[in-house]
């Protein structure tokens, strides 16, 4: 099994994460009307420690959603690194924009702690949407310029303890991913101190 599935799988996954069935996807929807975590995996309730992840992602320069691209077809450009901190507490949870409970906000301890290549310069270090299903799946994101959304999707890599896959992109709405700004890679989970 390769580290990444073909891109064709990523868009339906994003539709599920947005809570939109493909048949409804063409309709105009407000982010606030869409549960962010409806398609996320379910895990037992538990308390999670604060987690620090050192992430390395690569810019995918030739993504074409109209094609079923294999991993070997993807061309990668610039490499970026960032440090992501996920706050301690109760999981699973989904808070922030697009959740079923209006007015909820993610804990500010969920943040980008380091971003030397300024990958998240437009979004800033904190998030306004978090769905934390540790250790299987985590989604964090931030609304930028009032409408677009910058997000990070993390998934466990079976057979690779201490590492998660990372998918980073922006979306103009619930169904339109910015194919010119897709980054994929891995995050190494740092041991608790």
Short mmCIF file of N, CA and C in Angstrom, two decimals:
data_model
loop_
_atom_site.label_atom_id
_atom_site.label_comp_id
_atom_site.label_asym_id
_atom_site.label_seq_id
_atom_site.Cartn_x
_atom_site.Cartn_y
_atom_site.Cartn_z
N UNK A 1 0.84 -1.18 0.00
CA UNK A 1 0.00 0.00 0.00
C UNK A 1 0.88 1.24 0.00
N UNK A 2 0.61 2.19 -0.90
CA UNK A 2 1.40 3.40 -0.93
C UNK A 2 0.94 4.33 0.18
N UNK A 3 1.80 5.31 0.46
CA UNK A 3 1.48 6.24 1.53
C UNK A 3 0.25 7.07 1.18
N UNK A 4 0.03 7.36 -0.09
CA UNK A 4 -1.10 8.18 -0.50
C UNK A 4 -1.99 7.41 -1.46
N UNK A 5 -3.27 7.60 -1.34
CA UNK A 5 -4.19 7.04 -2.32
C UNK A 5 -4.21 7.99 -3.52
N UNK A 6 -4.83 7.56 -4.60
CA UNK A 6 -4.91 8.46 -5.75
C UNK A 6 -5.75 9.66 -5.39
N UNK A 7 -5.53 10.78 -6.10
CA UNK A 7 -6.25 12.01 -5.77
C UNK A 7 -7.74 11.86 -5.95
N UNK A 8 -8.16 11.00 -6.86
CA UNK A 8 -9.59 10.83 -7.11
C UNK A 8 -10.32 10.48 -5.81
N UNK A 9 -9.65 9.82 -4.88
CA UNK A 9 -10.25 9.47 -3.59
C UNK A 9 -10.36 10.70 -2.69
N UNK A 10 -9.47 11.65 -2.83
CA UNK A 10 -9.44 12.80 -1.92
C UNK A 10 -10.68 13.66 -2.04
N UNK A 11 -11.18 13.93 -3.24
CA UNK A 11 -12.32 14.82 -3.39
C UNK A 11 -13.59 14.23 -2.78
N UNK A 12 -13.93 12.95 -3.04
CA UNK A 12 -15.09 12.39 -2.34
C UNK A 12 -14.92 12.42 -0.82
N UNK A 13 -13.70 12.22 -0.34
CA UNK A 13 -13.46 12.29 1.10
C UNK A 13 -13.77 13.68 1.61
N UNK A 14 -13.35 14.70 0.87
CA UNK A 14 -13.64 16.07 1.28
C UNK A 14 -15.13 16.33 1.27
N UNK A 15 -15.85 15.77 0.29
CA UNK A 15 -17.30 15.92 0.26
C UNK A 15 -17.92 15.31 1.51
N UNK A 16 -17.45 14.12 1.90
CA UNK A 16 -17.97 13.50 3.11
C UNK A 16 -17.62 14.32 4.34
N UNK A 17 -16.39 14.84 4.39
CA UNK A 17 -15.99 15.65 5.55
C UNK A 17 -16.82 16.90 5.64
N UNK A 18 -17.24 17.40 4.50
CA UNK A 18 -18.12 18.56 4.48
C UNK A 18 -19.55 18.19 4.76
N UNK A 19 -19.85 16.89 4.87
CA UNK A 19 -21.20 16.45 5.18
C UNK A 19 -22.13 16.54 3.99
N UNK A 20 -21.60 16.52 2.77
CA UNK A 20 -22.42 16.71 1.58
C UNK A 20 -22.41 15.42 0.77
N UNK A 21 -23.56 14.88 0.48
CA UNK A 21 -23.62 13.74 -0.41
C UNK A 21 -23.32 14.22 -1.82
N UNK A 22 -22.65 13.43 -2.67
CA UNK A 22 -22.31 13.87 -4.02
C UNK A 22 -23.50 14.39 -4.81
N UNK A 23 -24.70 13.81 -4.62
CA UNK A 23 -25.86 14.28 -5.36
C UNK A 23 -26.26 15.70 -4.97
N UNK A 24 -25.90 16.12 -3.78
CA UNK A 24 -26.27 17.44 -3.29
C UNK A 24 -25.13 18.44 -3.50
N UNK A 25 -23.96 17.94 -3.86
CA UNK A 25 -22.76 18.76 -3.89
C UNK A 25 -22.87 19.96 -4.81
N UNK A 26 -23.63 19.86 -5.88
CA UNK A 26 -23.71 20.96 -6.84
C UNK A 26 -24.55 22.12 -6.32
N UNK A 27 -25.35 21.89 -5.31
CA UNK A 27 -26.18 22.96 -4.78
C UNK A 27 -25.35 23.95 -3.99
N UNK A 28 -25.80 25.20 -3.94
CA UNK A 28 -25.10 26.23 -3.18
C UNK A 28 -25.40 26.04 -1.70
N UNK A 29 -24.37 25.87 -0.89
CA UNK A 29 -24.54 25.66 0.55
C UNK A 29 -23.65 26.60 1.32
N UNK A 30 -24.11 27.03 2.47
CA UNK A 30 -23.28 27.80 3.38
C UNK A 30 -22.50 26.85 4.25
N UNK A 31 -21.21 27.17 4.53
CA UNK A 31 -20.41 26.31 5.40
C UNK A 31 -21.08 26.11 6.75
N UNK A 32 -21.77 27.14 7.25
CA UNK A 32 -22.38 27.06 8.56
C UNK A 32 -23.49 26.02 8.60
N UNK A 33 -24.05 25.64 7.42
CA UNK A 33 -25.14 24.68 7.36
C UNK A 33 -24.65 23.24 7.27
N UNK A 34 -23.34 23.05 7.17
CA UNK A 34 -22.80 21.73 6.88
C UNK A 34 -22.01 21.20 8.07
N UNK A 35 -22.41 20.05 8.66
CA UNK A 35 -21.59 19.48 9.72
C UNK A 35 -20.25 19.06 9.16
N UNK A 36 -19.17 19.50 9.79
CA UNK A 36 -17.82 19.29 9.26
C UNK A 36 -17.36 17.84 9.38
N UNK A 37 -17.83 17.13 10.38
CA UNK A 37 -17.24 15.84 10.70
C UNK A 37 -18.14 14.65 10.43
N UNK A 38 -19.18 14.82 9.66
CA UNK A 38 -20.16 13.75 9.46
C UNK A 38 -19.54 12.47 8.90
N UNK A 39 -18.56 12.59 8.01
CA UNK A 39 -17.95 11.40 7.42
C UNK A 39 -16.70 10.93 8.13
N UNK A 40 -16.35 11.56 9.24
CA UNK A 40 -15.12 11.21 9.94
C UNK A 40 -15.28 9.89 10.68
N UNK A 41 -14.19 9.17 10.86
CA UNK A 41 -14.28 7.88 11.56
C UNK A 41 -14.66 8.06 13.02
N UNK A 42 -15.36 7.09 13.55
CA UNK A 42 -15.75 7.13 14.95
C UNK A 42 -14.74 6.34 15.78
N UNK A 43 -14.33 6.90 16.89
CA UNK A 43 -13.41 6.22 17.80
C UNK A 43 -13.97 6.32 19.20
N UNK A 44 -13.55 5.47 20.12
CA UNK A 44 -14.08 5.53 21.49
C UNK A 44 -13.74 6.87 22.15
N UNK A 45 -14.66 7.32 23.02
CA UNK A 45 -14.39 8.53 23.79
C UNK A 45 -13.16 8.31 24.66
N UNK A 46 -12.30 9.31 24.70
CA UNK A 46 -11.09 9.20 25.52
C UNK A 46 -10.51 10.59 25.71
N UNK A 47 -9.62 10.73 26.68
CA UNK A 47 -8.87 11.96 26.84
C UNK A 47 -7.57 11.81 26.08
N UNK A 48 -7.22 12.83 25.32
CA UNK A 48 -5.96 12.80 24.56
C UNK A 48 -4.98 13.76 25.21
N UNK A 49 -3.71 13.42 25.20
CA UNK A 49 -2.70 14.36 25.70
C UNK A 49 -2.49 15.47 24.68
N UNK A 50 -1.81 16.55 25.08
CA UNK A 50 -1.41 17.52 24.06
C UNK A 50 -0.45 16.81 23.12
N UNK A 51 -0.64 17.02 21.83
CA UNK A 51 0.16 16.33 20.83
C UNK A 51 0.88 17.34 19.96
N UNK A 52 2.16 17.09 19.70
CA UNK A 52 2.95 17.93 18.81
C UNK A 52 3.36 17.09 17.62
N UNK A 53 3.10 17.60 16.42
CA UNK A 53 3.42 16.87 15.20
C UNK A 53 4.36 17.71 14.35
N UNK A 54 5.45 17.12 13.93
CA UNK A 54 6.39 17.77 13.01
C UNK A 54 6.04 17.28 11.61
N UNK A 55 5.59 18.19 10.76
CA UNK A 55 5.04 17.82 9.46
C UNK A 55 5.94 18.29 8.31
N UNK A 56 6.06 17.43 7.31
CA UNK A 56 6.76 17.75 6.08
C UNK A 56 5.82 17.42 4.94
N UNK A 57 5.48 18.45 4.14
CA UNK A 57 4.57 18.25 3.02
C UNK A 57 5.21 18.77 1.74
N UNK A 58 4.75 18.23 0.63
CA UNK A 58 5.30 18.59 -0.68
C UNK A 58 4.17 19.10 -1.56
N UNK A 59 4.44 20.16 -2.30
CA UNK A 59 3.44 20.75 -3.18
C UNK A 59 3.23 19.86 -4.40
N UNK A 60 2.00 19.37 -4.58
CA UNK A 60 1.65 18.55 -5.75
C UNK A 60 1.34 19.51 -6.89
N UNK A 61 2.17 19.51 -7.93
CA UNK A 61 2.08 20.54 -8.97
C UNK A 61 1.20 20.18 -10.16
N UNK A 62 0.79 18.93 -10.30
CA UNK A 62 0.05 18.56 -11.51
C UNK A 62 -1.24 17.79 -11.21
N UNK A 63 -1.92 18.14 -10.13
CA UNK A 63 -3.16 17.45 -9.79
C UNK A 63 -4.24 17.78 -10.83
N UNK A 64 -4.90 16.75 -11.30
CA UNK A 64 -6.00 16.91 -12.25
C UNK A 64 -7.16 16.04 -11.78
N UNK A 65 -8.19 16.65 -11.16
CA UNK A 65 -9.31 15.87 -10.62
C UNK A 65 -10.07 15.08 -11.68
N UNK A 66 -9.91 15.45 -12.95
CA UNK A 66 -10.61 14.73 -14.02
C UNK A 66 -9.95 13.39 -14.34
N UNK A 67 -8.75 13.17 -13.83
CA UNK A 67 -8.02 11.93 -14.10
C UNK A 67 -7.90 11.09 -12.83
N UNK A 68 -7.79 9.80 -13.03
CA UNK A 68 -7.49 8.89 -11.92
C UNK A 68 -5.97 8.77 -11.84
N UNK A 69 -5.34 9.73 -11.16
CA UNK A 69 -3.89 9.77 -11.10
C UNK A 69 -3.35 8.81 -10.04
N UNK A 70 -2.41 7.99 -10.45
CA UNK A 70 -1.70 7.14 -9.49
C UNK A 70 -0.65 7.99 -8.80
N UNK A 71 -0.18 7.54 -7.65
CA UNK A 71 0.87 8.28 -6.93
C UNK A 71 2.08 8.53 -7.82
N UNK A 72 2.43 7.56 -8.66
CA UNK A 72 3.60 7.73 -9.53
C UNK A 72 3.40 8.80 -10.60
N UNK A 73 2.16 9.24 -10.83
CA UNK A 73 1.89 10.28 -11.81
C UNK A 73 2.02 11.69 -11.24
N UNK A 74 2.03 11.80 -9.91
CA UNK A 74 2.06 13.12 -9.28
C UNK A 74 3.48 13.66 -9.26
N UNK A 75 3.61 14.94 -9.64
CA UNK A 75 4.91 15.62 -9.61
C UNK A 75 4.89 16.57 -8.41
N UNK A 76 5.93 16.48 -7.60
CA UNK A 76 6.01 17.30 -6.39
C UNK A 76 7.05 18.39 -6.55
N UNK A 77 6.73 19.56 -6.02
CA UNK A 77 7.65 20.69 -6.04
C UNK A 77 8.14 21.02 -4.65
N UNK A 78 7.95 22.27 -4.26
CA UNK A 78 8.48 22.79 -3.00
C UNK A 78 8.09 21.95 -1.79
N UNK A 79 9.05 21.77 -0.89
CA UNK A 79 8.81 21.10 0.38
C UNK A 79 8.64 22.16 1.47
N UNK A 80 7.63 21.97 2.31
CA UNK A 80 7.39 22.86 3.44
C UNK A 80 7.30 22.04 4.70
N UNK A 81 7.73 22.66 5.80
CA UNK A 81 7.64 22.01 7.10
C UNK A 81 6.87 22.92 8.04
N UNK A 82 6.14 22.31 8.94
CA UNK A 82 5.44 23.08 9.96
C UNK A 82 5.26 22.20 11.19
N UNK A 83 5.05 22.86 12.32
CA UNK A 83 4.79 22.15 13.57
C UNK A 83 3.35 22.44 13.96
N UNK A 84 2.60 21.38 14.18
CA UNK A 84 1.20 21.47 14.53
C UNK A 84 1.02 20.99 15.96
N UNK A 85 0.33 21.79 16.78
CA UNK A 85 0.04 21.41 18.15
C UNK A 85 -1.46 21.15 18.26
N UNK A 86 -1.82 20.00 18.79
CA UNK A 86 -3.21 19.63 19.03
C UNK A 86 -3.42 19.61 20.53
N UNK A 87 -4.37 20.41 21.01
CA UNK A 87 -4.58 20.57 22.44
C UNK A 87 -5.01 19.30 23.14
N UNK A 88 -4.79 19.26 24.43
CA UNK A 88 -5.19 18.12 25.25
C UNK A 88 -6.68 18.18 25.52
N UNK A 89 -7.26 17.02 25.78
CA UNK A 89 -8.65 17.02 26.20
C UNK A 89 -9.44 15.84 25.69
N UNK A 90 -10.74 16.02 25.72
CA UNK A 90 -11.68 14.95 25.40
C UNK A 90 -11.84 14.80 23.89
N UNK A 91 -11.73 13.59 23.38
CA UNK A 91 -12.02 13.30 21.99
C UNK A 91 -12.97 12.10 21.94
N UNK A 92 -13.78 11.92 20.89
CA UNK A 92 -13.85 12.75 19.70
C UNK A 92 -14.64 14.03 19.95
N UNK A 93 -14.35 15.04 19.16
CA UNK A 93 -15.08 16.30 19.26
C UNK A 93 -15.00 17.02 17.93
N UNK A 94 -15.96 17.85 17.68
CA UNK A 94 -15.94 18.71 16.51
C UNK A 94 -16.49 20.05 16.97
N UNK A 95 -15.69 21.09 16.84
CA UNK A 95 -16.10 22.41 17.30
C UNK A 95 -15.74 23.45 16.25
N UNK A 96 -16.47 24.57 16.31
CA UNK A 96 -16.17 25.68 15.42
C UNK A 96 -17.16 25.79 14.28
N UNK A 97 -16.78 26.53 13.25
CA UNK A 97 -17.64 26.79 12.10
C UNK A 97 -18.11 25.48 11.50
N UNK A 98 -19.41 25.38 11.20
CA UNK A 98 -19.94 24.20 10.54
C UNK A 98 -20.31 23.06 11.46
N UNK A 99 -20.28 23.28 12.77
CA UNK A 99 -20.65 22.20 13.69
C UNK A 99 -22.11 22.33 14.06
N UNK A 100 -22.61 21.30 14.72
CA UNK A 100 -24.02 21.29 15.10
C UNK A 100 -24.31 22.23 16.26
N UNK A 101 -23.28 22.67 16.97
CA UNK A 101 -23.48 23.56 18.11
C UNK A 101 -22.95 24.94 17.79
N UNK A 102 -23.83 25.85 17.37
CA UNK A 102 -23.37 27.20 17.02
C UNK A 102 -22.71 27.88 18.21
N UNK A 103 -21.75 28.71 17.94
CA UNK A 103 -21.08 29.47 18.99
C UNK A 103 -19.94 28.74 19.65
N UNK A 104 -19.70 27.50 19.28
CA UNK A 104 -18.56 26.79 19.86
C UNK A 104 -17.30 27.18 19.11
N UNK A 105 -16.21 27.23 19.83
CA UNK A 105 -14.94 27.60 19.21
C UNK A 105 -13.86 26.62 19.64
N UNK A 106 -12.93 26.30 18.75
CA UNK A 106 -11.85 25.40 19.12
C UNK A 106 -10.98 26.00 20.21
N UNK A 107 -10.41 25.13 21.03
CA UNK A 107 -9.45 25.54 22.04
C UNK A 107 -8.26 26.19 21.33
N UNK A 108 -7.80 27.36 21.80
CA UNK A 108 -6.66 28.01 21.13
C UNK A 108 -5.36 27.22 21.21
N UNK A 109 -5.34 26.14 22.01
CA UNK A 109 -4.13 25.32 22.05
C UNK A 109 -3.99 24.46 20.80
N UNK A 110 -5.00 24.43 19.93
CA UNK A 110 -4.87 23.83 18.60
C UNK A 110 -4.30 24.92 17.70
N UNK A 111 -3.07 24.74 17.23
CA UNK A 111 -2.43 25.84 16.50
C UNK A 111 -1.25 25.35 15.67
N UNK A 112 -0.85 26.21 14.74
CA UNK A 112 0.41 26.03 14.01
C UNK A 112 1.47 26.72 14.86
N UNK A 113 2.39 25.94 15.42
CA UNK A 113 3.41 26.50 16.32
C UNK A 113 4.62 27.02 15.56
N UNK A 114 4.86 26.47 14.38
CA UNK A 114 6.01 26.89 13.58
C UNK A 114 5.65 26.72 12.11
N UNK A 115 5.99 27.72 11.29
CA UNK A 115 5.65 27.70 9.87
C UNK A 115 6.72 28.46 9.09
N UNK A 116 7.96 27.92 9.03
CA UNK A 116 9.07 28.67 8.45
C UNK A 116 8.89 29.04 6.97
N UNK A 117 8.19 28.22 6.20
CA UNK A 117 7.97 28.55 4.79
C UNK A 117 6.69 29.35 4.57
N UNK A 118 6.02 29.73 5.66
CA UNK A 118 4.80 30.55 5.64
C UNK A 118 3.69 29.94 4.80
N UNK A 119 3.55 28.63 4.92
CA UNK A 119 2.50 27.91 4.22
C UNK A 119 1.11 28.38 4.65
N UNK A 120 0.99 28.75 5.92
CA UNK A 120 -0.30 29.17 6.46
C UNK A 120 -0.36 30.67 6.74
N UNK A 121 0.43 31.46 6.04
CA UNK A 121 0.50 32.90 6.28
C UNK A 121 -0.87 33.57 6.12
N UNK A 122 -1.66 33.12 5.15
CA UNK A 122 -2.99 33.73 4.93
C UNK A 122 -3.97 33.37 6.03
N UNK A 123 -3.80 32.20 6.62
CA UNK A 123 -4.76 31.71 7.61
C UNK A 123 -4.37 32.08 9.04
N UNK A 124 -3.09 32.18 9.31
CA UNK A 124 -2.65 32.46 10.68
C UNK A 124 -2.51 31.18 11.49
N UNK A 125 -2.03 31.31 12.74
CA UNK A 125 -1.65 30.13 13.50
C UNK A 125 -2.79 29.37 14.19
N UNK A 126 -3.95 30.00 14.37
CA UNK A 126 -5.03 29.31 15.10
C UNK A 126 -6.10 28.85 14.12
N UNK A 127 -7.05 28.05 14.63
CA UNK A 127 -8.08 27.45 13.79
C UNK A 127 -9.46 27.89 14.25
N UNK A 128 -10.41 27.94 13.31
CA UNK A 128 -11.79 28.20 13.71
C UNK A 128 -12.68 26.97 13.51
N UNK A 129 -12.05 25.84 13.14
CA UNK A 129 -12.79 24.59 13.02
C UNK A 129 -11.85 23.43 13.33
N UNK A 130 -12.28 22.54 14.23
CA UNK A 130 -11.47 21.38 14.63
C UNK A 130 -12.40 20.18 14.76
N UNK A 131 -12.00 19.06 14.17
CA UNK A 131 -12.66 17.77 14.42
C UNK A 131 -11.54 16.81 14.80
N UNK A 132 -11.53 16.39 16.05
CA UNK A 132 -10.42 15.63 16.60
C UNK A 132 -10.89 14.22 16.94
N UNK A 133 -10.48 13.25 16.13
CA UNK A 133 -10.84 11.85 16.33
C UNK A 133 -9.57 11.05 16.58
N UNK A 134 -8.71 11.60 17.42
CA UNK A 134 -7.42 10.99 17.72
C UNK A 134 -7.61 9.57 18.23
N UNK A 135 -6.81 8.63 17.81
CA UNK A 135 -5.62 8.76 16.98
C UNK A 135 -5.84 8.47 15.50
N UNK A 136 -7.11 8.27 15.09
CA UNK A 136 -7.35 7.84 13.71
C UNK A 136 -7.42 8.98 12.71
N UNK A 137 -8.00 10.11 13.10
CA UNK A 137 -8.26 11.16 12.12
C UNK A 137 -8.41 12.51 12.83
N UNK A 138 -7.81 13.56 12.24
CA UNK A 138 -7.95 14.92 12.77
C UNK A 138 -8.13 15.87 11.60
N UNK A 139 -9.05 16.81 11.73
CA UNK A 139 -9.26 17.86 10.74
C UNK A 139 -9.15 19.20 11.45
N UNK A 140 -8.34 20.10 10.93
CA UNK A 140 -8.27 21.46 11.47
C UNK A 140 -8.34 22.42 10.28
N UNK A 141 -8.94 23.59 10.50
CA UNK A 141 -9.05 24.54 9.41
C UNK A 141 -9.32 25.94 9.88
N UNK A 142 -9.15 26.87 8.95
CA UNK A 142 -9.34 28.29 9.26
C UNK A 142 -9.95 28.98 8.06
N UNK A 143 -10.99 29.77 8.31
CA UNK A 143 -11.59 30.57 7.26
C UNK A 143 -10.63 31.71 6.91
N UNK A 144 -10.43 31.94 5.62
CA UNK A 144 -9.55 33.03 5.18
C UNK A 144 -10.31 33.93 4.23
N UNK A 145 -10.10 35.22 4.38
CA UNK A 145 -10.74 36.22 3.54
C UNK A 145 -12.26 36.09 3.52
N UNK A 146 -12.82 35.65 4.64
CA UNK A 146 -14.27 35.61 4.80
C UNK A 146 -14.98 34.45 4.15
N UNK A 147 -14.38 33.79 3.15
CA UNK A 147 -15.09 32.72 2.46
C UNK A 147 -14.24 31.47 2.25
N UNK A 148 -13.03 31.62 1.78
CA UNK A 148 -12.18 30.46 1.51
C UNK A 148 -11.80 29.79 2.83
N UNK A 149 -11.33 28.58 2.72
CA UNK A 149 -11.03 27.79 3.91
C UNK A 149 -9.72 27.05 3.69
N UNK A 150 -8.76 27.24 4.60
CA UNK A 150 -7.48 26.53 4.58
C UNK A 150 -7.60 25.38 5.57
N UNK A 151 -7.18 24.17 5.18
CA UNK A 151 -7.39 23.04 6.07
C UNK A 151 -6.24 22.03 6.01
N UNK A 152 -6.16 21.24 7.08
CA UNK A 152 -5.20 20.13 7.19
C UNK A 152 -6.01 18.90 7.59
N UNK A 153 -5.85 17.81 6.84
CA UNK A 153 -6.46 16.53 7.18
C UNK A 153 -5.35 15.57 7.56
N UNK A 154 -5.45 14.96 8.72
CA UNK A 154 -4.47 13.99 9.19
C UNK A 154 -5.15 12.63 9.36
N UNK A 155 -4.48 11.58 8.89
CA UNK A 155 -5.00 10.23 9.06
C UNK A 155 -3.89 9.31 9.51
N UNK A 156 -4.24 8.34 10.36
CA UNK A 156 -3.24 7.38 10.80
C UNK A 156 -2.76 6.56 9.60
N UNK A 157 -1.53 6.15 9.65
CA UNK A 157 -0.95 5.28 8.64
C UNK A 157 -0.80 3.89 9.25
N UNK A 158 -1.69 2.95 8.89
CA UNK A 158 -1.60 1.62 9.49
C UNK A 158 -0.21 1.02 9.29
N UNK A 159 0.31 0.43 10.35
CA UNK A 159 1.63 -0.19 10.28
C UNK A 159 2.78 0.78 10.41
N UNK A 160 2.47 2.06 10.62
CA UNK A 160 3.52 3.08 10.78
C UNK A 160 3.24 3.87 12.05
N UNK A 161 3.49 3.28 13.22
CA UNK A 161 3.20 4.00 14.46
C UNK A 161 4.02 5.28 14.56
N UNK A 162 3.37 6.31 15.11
CA UNK A 162 4.07 7.58 15.30
C UNK A 162 4.07 8.48 14.08
N UNK A 163 3.36 8.07 13.01
CA UNK A 163 3.32 8.88 11.79
C UNK A 163 1.90 8.96 11.27
N UNK A 164 1.52 10.14 10.79
CA UNK A 164 0.20 10.34 10.17
C UNK A 164 0.39 10.91 8.78
N UNK A 165 -0.52 10.59 7.88
CA UNK A 165 -0.50 11.23 6.57
C UNK A 165 -1.10 12.62 6.72
N UNK A 166 -0.66 13.56 5.87
CA UNK A 166 -1.16 14.93 5.92
C UNK A 166 -1.59 15.36 4.53
N UNK A 167 -2.76 15.95 4.44
CA UNK A 167 -3.29 16.54 3.21
C UNK A 167 -3.62 17.99 3.55
N UNK A 168 -2.99 18.94 2.86
CA UNK A 168 -3.16 20.36 3.15
C UNK A 168 -3.65 21.04 1.88
N UNK A 169 -4.71 21.82 1.99
CA UNK A 169 -5.19 22.56 0.82
C UNK A 169 -6.08 23.71 1.26
N UNK A 170 -6.66 24.35 0.27
CA UNK A 170 -7.65 25.41 0.48
C UNK A 170 -8.87 25.06 -0.35
N UNK A 171 -10.01 25.58 0.06
CA UNK A 171 -11.25 25.37 -0.69
C UNK A 171 -12.02 26.68 -0.73
N UNK A 172 -12.57 26.99 -1.89
CA UNK A 172 -13.38 28.20 -2.03
C UNK A 172 -14.77 27.99 -1.45
N UNK A 173 -15.23 26.74 -1.46
CA UNK A 173 -16.53 26.40 -0.91
C UNK A 173 -16.50 24.92 -0.53
N UNK A 174 -17.65 24.35 -0.25
CA UNK A 174 -17.69 22.97 0.24
C UNK A 174 -17.27 21.93 -0.79
N UNK A 175 -17.19 22.30 -2.06
CA UNK A 175 -16.87 21.29 -3.08
C UNK A 175 -15.72 21.68 -4.00
N UNK A 176 -15.16 22.87 -3.85
CA UNK A 176 -14.13 23.33 -4.79
C UNK A 176 -12.78 23.44 -4.09
N UNK A 177 -11.94 22.42 -4.28
CA UNK A 177 -10.60 22.43 -3.71
C UNK A 177 -9.68 23.16 -4.68
N UNK A 178 -8.78 23.98 -4.14
CA UNK A 178 -7.81 24.70 -4.96
C UNK A 178 -6.73 23.71 -5.41
N UNK A 179 -6.87 23.18 -6.64
CA UNK A 179 -5.93 22.16 -7.11
C UNK A 179 -4.53 22.71 -7.33
N UNK A 180 -4.38 24.02 -7.36
CA UNK A 180 -3.03 24.59 -7.51
C UNK A 180 -2.31 24.70 -6.16
N UNK A 181 -3.03 24.39 -5.08
CA UNK A 181 -2.45 24.55 -3.73
C UNK A 181 -2.75 23.31 -2.89
N UNK A 182 -2.25 22.18 -3.36
CA UNK A 182 -2.40 20.91 -2.64
C UNK A 182 -1.01 20.46 -2.19
N UNK A 183 -0.92 20.13 -0.92
CA UNK A 183 0.34 19.65 -0.34
C UNK A 183 0.05 18.33 0.36
N UNK A 184 0.94 17.36 0.15
CA UNK A 184 0.76 16.06 0.79
C UNK A 184 2.08 15.64 1.42
N UNK A 185 1.97 14.90 2.50
CA UNK A 185 3.18 14.43 3.17
C UNK A 185 2.83 13.69 4.43
N UNK A 186 3.69 13.79 5.42
CA UNK A 186 3.51 13.07 6.67
C UNK A 186 3.83 13.97 7.86
N UNK A 187 3.29 13.59 8.99
CA UNK A 187 3.58 14.27 10.26
C UNK A 187 4.08 13.22 11.25
N UNK A 188 5.20 13.52 11.89
CA UNK A 188 5.77 12.65 12.91
C UNK A 188 5.26 13.12 14.27
N UNK A 189 4.65 12.21 15.02
CA UNK A 189 4.13 12.53 16.34
C UNK A 189 5.29 12.53 17.32
N UNK A 190 5.49 13.65 17.98
CA UNK A 190 6.59 13.79 18.93
C UNK A 190 6.23 13.18 20.27
N UNK A 191 7.15 12.49 20.92
CA UNK A 191 6.85 11.91 22.22
C UNK A 191 6.50 12.97 23.23
N UNK A 192 5.59 12.65 24.14
CA UNK A 192 5.23 13.59 25.22
C UNK A 192 6.43 13.78 26.12
N UNK A 193 6.62 15.02 26.60
CA UNK A 193 7.77 15.29 27.47
C UNK A 193 7.41 15.08 28.91
#
